[in-house]
GROMACS .gro file of C-alpha atoms in nm:
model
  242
    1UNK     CA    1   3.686  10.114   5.905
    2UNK     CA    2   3.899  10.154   6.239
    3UNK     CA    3   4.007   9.759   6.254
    4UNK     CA    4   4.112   9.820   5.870
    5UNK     CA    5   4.369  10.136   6.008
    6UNK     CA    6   4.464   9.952   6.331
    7UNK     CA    7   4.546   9.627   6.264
    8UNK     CA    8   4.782   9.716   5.983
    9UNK     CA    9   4.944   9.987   6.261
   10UNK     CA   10   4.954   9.681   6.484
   11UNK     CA   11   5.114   9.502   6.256
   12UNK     CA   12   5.414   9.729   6.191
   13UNK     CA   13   5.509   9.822   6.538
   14UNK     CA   14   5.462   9.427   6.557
   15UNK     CA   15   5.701   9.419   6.317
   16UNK     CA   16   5.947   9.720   6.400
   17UNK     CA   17   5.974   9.582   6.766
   18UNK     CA   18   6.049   9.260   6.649
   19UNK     CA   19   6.349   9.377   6.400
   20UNK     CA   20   6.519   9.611   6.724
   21UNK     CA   21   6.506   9.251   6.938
   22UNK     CA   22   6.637   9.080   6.654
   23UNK     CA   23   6.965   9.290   6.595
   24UNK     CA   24   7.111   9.373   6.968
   25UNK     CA   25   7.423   9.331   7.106
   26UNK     CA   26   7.501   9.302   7.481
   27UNK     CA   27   7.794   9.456   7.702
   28UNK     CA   28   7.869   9.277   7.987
   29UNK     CA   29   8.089   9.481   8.273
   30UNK     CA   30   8.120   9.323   8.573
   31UNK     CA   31   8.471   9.365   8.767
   32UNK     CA   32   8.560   9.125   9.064
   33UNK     CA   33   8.922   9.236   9.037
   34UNK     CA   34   9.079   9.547   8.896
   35UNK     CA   35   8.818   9.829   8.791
   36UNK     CA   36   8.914   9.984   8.463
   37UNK     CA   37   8.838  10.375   8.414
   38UNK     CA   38   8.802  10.338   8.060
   39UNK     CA   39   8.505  10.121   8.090
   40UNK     CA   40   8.226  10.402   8.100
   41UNK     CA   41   8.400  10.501   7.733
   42UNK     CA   42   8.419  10.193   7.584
   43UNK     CA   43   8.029  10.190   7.702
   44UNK     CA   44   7.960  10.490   7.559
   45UNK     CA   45   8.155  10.444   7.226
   46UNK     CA   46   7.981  10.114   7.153
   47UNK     CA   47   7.653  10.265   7.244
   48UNK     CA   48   7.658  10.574   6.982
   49UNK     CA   49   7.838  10.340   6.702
   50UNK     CA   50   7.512  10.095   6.791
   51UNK     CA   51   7.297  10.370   6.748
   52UNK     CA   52   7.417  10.515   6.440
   53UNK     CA   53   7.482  10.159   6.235
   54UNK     CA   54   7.060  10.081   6.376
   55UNK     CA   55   7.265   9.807   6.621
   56UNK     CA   56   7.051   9.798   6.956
   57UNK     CA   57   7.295   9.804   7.245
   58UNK     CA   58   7.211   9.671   7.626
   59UNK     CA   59   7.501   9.700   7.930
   60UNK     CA   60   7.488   9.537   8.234
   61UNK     CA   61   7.743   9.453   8.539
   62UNK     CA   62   7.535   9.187   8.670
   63UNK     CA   63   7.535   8.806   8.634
   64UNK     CA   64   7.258   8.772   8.708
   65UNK     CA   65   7.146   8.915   8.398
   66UNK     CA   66   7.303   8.580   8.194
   67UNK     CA   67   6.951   8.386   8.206
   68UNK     CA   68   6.848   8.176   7.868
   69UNK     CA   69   6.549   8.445   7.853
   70UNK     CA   70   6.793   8.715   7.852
   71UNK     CA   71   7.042   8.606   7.645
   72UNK     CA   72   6.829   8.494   7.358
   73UNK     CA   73   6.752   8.845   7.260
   74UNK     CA   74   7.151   8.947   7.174
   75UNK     CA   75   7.351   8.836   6.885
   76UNK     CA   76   7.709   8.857   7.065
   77UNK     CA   77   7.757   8.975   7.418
   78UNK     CA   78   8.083   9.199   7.459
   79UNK     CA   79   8.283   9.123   7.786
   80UNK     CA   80   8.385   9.524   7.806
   81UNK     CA   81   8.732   9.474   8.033
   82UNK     CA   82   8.530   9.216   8.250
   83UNK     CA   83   8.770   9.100   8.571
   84UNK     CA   84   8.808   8.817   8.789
   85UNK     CA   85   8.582   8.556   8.878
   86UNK     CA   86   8.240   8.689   8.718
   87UNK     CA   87   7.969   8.433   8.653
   88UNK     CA   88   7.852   8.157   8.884
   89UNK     CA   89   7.845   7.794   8.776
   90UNK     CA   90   7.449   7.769   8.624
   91UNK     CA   91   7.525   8.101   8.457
   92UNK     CA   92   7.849   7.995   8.303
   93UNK     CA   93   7.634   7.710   8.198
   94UNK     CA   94   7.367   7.922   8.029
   95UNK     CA   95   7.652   8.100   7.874
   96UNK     CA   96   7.804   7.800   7.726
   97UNK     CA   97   7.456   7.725   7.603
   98UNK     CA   98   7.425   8.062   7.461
   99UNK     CA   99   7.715   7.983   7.192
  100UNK     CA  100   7.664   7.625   7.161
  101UNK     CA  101   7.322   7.768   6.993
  102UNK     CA  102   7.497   8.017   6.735
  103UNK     CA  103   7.604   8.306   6.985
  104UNK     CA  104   7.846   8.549   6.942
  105UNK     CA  105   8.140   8.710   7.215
  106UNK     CA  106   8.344   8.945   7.180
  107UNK     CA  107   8.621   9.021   7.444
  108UNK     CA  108   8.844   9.341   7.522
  109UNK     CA  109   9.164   9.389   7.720
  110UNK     CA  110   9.075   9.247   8.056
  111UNK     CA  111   8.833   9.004   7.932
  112UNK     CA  112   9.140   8.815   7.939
  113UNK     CA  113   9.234   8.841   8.313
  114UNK     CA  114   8.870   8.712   8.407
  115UNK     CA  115   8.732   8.345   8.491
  116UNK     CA  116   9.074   8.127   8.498
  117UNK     CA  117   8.914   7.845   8.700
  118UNK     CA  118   8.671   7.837   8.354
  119UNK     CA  119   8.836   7.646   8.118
  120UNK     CA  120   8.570   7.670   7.830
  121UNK     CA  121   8.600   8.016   7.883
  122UNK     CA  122   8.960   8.007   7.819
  123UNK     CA  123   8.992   7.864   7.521
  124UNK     CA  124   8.680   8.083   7.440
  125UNK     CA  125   8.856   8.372   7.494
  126UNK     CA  126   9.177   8.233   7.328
  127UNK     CA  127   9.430   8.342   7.591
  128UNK     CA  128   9.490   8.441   7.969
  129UNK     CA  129   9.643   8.752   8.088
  130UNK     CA  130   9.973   8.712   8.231
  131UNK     CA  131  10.155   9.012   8.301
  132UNK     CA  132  10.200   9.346   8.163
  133UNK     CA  133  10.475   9.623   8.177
  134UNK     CA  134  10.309  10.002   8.212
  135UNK     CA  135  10.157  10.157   7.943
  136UNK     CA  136  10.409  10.279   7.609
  137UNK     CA  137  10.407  10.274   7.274
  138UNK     CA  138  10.415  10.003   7.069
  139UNK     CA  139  10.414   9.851   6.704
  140UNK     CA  140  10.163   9.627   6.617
  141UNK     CA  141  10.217   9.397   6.288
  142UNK     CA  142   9.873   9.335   6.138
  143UNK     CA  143   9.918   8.995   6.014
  144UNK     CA  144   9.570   8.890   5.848
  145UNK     CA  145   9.395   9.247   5.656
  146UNK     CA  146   9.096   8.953   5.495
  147UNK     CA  147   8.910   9.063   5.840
  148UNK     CA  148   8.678   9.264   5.896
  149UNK     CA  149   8.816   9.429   6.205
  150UNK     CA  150   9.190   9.452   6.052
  151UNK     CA  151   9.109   9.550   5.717
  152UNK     CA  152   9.150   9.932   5.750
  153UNK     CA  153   9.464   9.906   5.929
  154UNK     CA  154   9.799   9.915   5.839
  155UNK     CA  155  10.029   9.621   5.839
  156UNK     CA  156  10.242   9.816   6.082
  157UNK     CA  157  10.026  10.018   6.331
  158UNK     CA  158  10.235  10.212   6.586
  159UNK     CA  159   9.973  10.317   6.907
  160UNK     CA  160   9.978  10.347   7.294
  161UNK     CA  161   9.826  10.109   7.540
  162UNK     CA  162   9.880   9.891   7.805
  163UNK     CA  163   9.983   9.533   7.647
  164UNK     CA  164   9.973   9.242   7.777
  165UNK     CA  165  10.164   8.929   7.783
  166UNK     CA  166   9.916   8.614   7.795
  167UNK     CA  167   9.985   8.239   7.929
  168UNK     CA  168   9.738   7.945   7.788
  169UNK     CA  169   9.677   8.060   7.445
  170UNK     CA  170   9.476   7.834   7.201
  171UNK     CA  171   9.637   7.800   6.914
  172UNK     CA  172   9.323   7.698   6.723
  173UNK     CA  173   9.256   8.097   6.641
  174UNK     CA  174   9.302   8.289   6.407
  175UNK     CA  175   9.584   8.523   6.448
  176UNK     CA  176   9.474   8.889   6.355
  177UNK     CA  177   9.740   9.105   6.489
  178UNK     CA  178  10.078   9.051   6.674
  179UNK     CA  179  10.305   9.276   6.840
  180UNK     CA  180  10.647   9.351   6.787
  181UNK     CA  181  10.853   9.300   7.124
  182UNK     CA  182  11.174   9.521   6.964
  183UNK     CA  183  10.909   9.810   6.986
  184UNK     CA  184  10.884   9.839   7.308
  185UNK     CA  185  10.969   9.756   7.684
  186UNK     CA  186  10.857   9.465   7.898
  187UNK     CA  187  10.733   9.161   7.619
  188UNK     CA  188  10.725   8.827   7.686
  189UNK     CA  189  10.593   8.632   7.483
  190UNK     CA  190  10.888   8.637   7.225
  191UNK     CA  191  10.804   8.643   6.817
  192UNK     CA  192  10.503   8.501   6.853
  193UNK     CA  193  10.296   8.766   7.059
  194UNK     CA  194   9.893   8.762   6.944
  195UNK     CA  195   9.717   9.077   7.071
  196UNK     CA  196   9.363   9.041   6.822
  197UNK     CA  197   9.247   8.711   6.767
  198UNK     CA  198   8.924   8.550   6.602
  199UNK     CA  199   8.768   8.193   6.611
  200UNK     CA  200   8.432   7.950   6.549
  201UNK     CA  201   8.434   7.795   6.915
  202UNK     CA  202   8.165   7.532   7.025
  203UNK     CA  203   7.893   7.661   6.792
  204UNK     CA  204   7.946   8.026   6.813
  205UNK     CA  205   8.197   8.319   6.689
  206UNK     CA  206   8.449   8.464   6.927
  207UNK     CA  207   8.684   8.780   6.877
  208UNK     CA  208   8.947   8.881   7.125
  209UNK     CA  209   9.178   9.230   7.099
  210UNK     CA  210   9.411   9.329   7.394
  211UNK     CA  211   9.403   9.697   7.348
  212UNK     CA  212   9.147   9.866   7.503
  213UNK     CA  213   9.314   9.987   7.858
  214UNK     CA  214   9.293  10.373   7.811
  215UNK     CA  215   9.032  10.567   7.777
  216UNK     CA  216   9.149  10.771   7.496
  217UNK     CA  217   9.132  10.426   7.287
  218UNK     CA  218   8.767  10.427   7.225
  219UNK     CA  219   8.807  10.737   7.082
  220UNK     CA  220   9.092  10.613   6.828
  221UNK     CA  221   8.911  10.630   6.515
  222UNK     CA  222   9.157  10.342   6.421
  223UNK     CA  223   9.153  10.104   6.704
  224UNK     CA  224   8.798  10.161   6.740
  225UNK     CA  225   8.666  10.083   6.420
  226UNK     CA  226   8.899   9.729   6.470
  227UNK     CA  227   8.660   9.656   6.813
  228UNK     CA  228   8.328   9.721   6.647
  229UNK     CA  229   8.380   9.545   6.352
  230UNK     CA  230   8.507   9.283   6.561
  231UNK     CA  231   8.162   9.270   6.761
  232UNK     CA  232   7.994   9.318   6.447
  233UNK     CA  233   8.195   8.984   6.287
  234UNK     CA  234   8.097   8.795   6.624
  235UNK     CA  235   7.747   8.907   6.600
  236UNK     CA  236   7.743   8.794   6.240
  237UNK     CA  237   7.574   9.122   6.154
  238UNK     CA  238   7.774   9.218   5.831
  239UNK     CA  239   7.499   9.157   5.597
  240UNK     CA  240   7.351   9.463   5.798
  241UNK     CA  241   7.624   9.680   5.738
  242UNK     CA  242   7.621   9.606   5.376
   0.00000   0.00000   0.00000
């Protein structure tokens, strides 16, 4: 009589376990250049929308971390305002392998300002950070509303950040968003100015926004329903939230 009650109760938490592994994002961290102070937020805004959409959410800040064992377990891996120079060759490598198989990335601000000496991970990320004047206003023309990460905002969206120009953009995304350099001070990348991005790159989904500086932007109910359904679209979990 007890194998008849165990085994089924061995069988569901069999089950249960497997379904929390199955659905988990990760958020990478690691700085080798300029530390943001919004990261902790960003963190901890991902964390409790993970929580409350049944999304499992890991962080780390260490490379180490970026093993085939590891990586297996996420569907996308968010590069939370990563900096600099922040995997080593065989973990790029594992990385690279990671999408190649179906992964997912998402990137935010400085993701763009990190690994420049990668060039898969440039084109991955669909842009390098080039410059950026200090932190205003601006008007941002939402140019593609068929997305899931764009599709609650309005085609003009007026918010504060820090935005960047970029150098090395692949134009084989998907423009999302765009800002408008008559908005504001210190643009220079002219009429054509991406700042949210999406693509299918070497197997995998990749999304890219550039806001994301300030802390006070993870708590934008706007701007931060645009990054999760961003990591949700890379993670290809939208039959989830259905």
């Amino acid at each position: 009589m007890k194998k008849i009650i165990v085994i089924p109760f061995l069988l569901v938490m069999f089950l249960s376990c497997n379904a929390q592994e199955k659905d988990r994002i990760l958020i990478f961290t690691k700085t080798a250049g300029f530390v943001h102070e919004s990261i902790p937020d960003g963190k901890a805004a991902i964390m409790k929308a993970g929580k409350e959409r049944g999304i499992g959410v890991d962080t780390t800040s260490k490379a180490s971390y970026f093993t085939n064992e590891n990586l297996k377990k996420y569907k996308a891996v968010v590069f939370l305002n990563t900096t600099g120079d922040v995997l080593e060759e065989e973990q790029q490598r594992t990385f690279e392998e990671y999408m190649r198989g179906g992964g997912g990335f998402a990137g935010i601000h400085s993701a763009a300002d990190t690994e420049y000496e990668w060039p898969w991970y440039g084109k991955l990320v669909g842009g390098y950070f080039k410059s950026h004047p200090h932190i205003q206003n601006a008007v941002v023309k939402v140019v593609n509303r068929d997305h899931p990460s764009t599709k609650h905002l309005p085609e003009s969206w007026d918010r504060r950040d820090e935005w960047y120009n970029y150098k090395d953009l692949n134009p084989a995304v998907t423009v999302l968003a765009q800002l408008d350099e008559q908005s504001y001070e210190g643009g220079e990348n002219g009429s054509h100015h991406p700042i949210a991005w999406y693509h299918f790159y070497d197997g995998g989904r990749a999304f890219y926004t550039g806001g994301g500086h300030t802390s006070e932007s993870y708590w934008e109910p706007d701007f931060f329903e645009h990054v999760m359904e961003g990591i949700i679209w890379a993670a290809d979990l939208q039959k989830v939230q259905d």
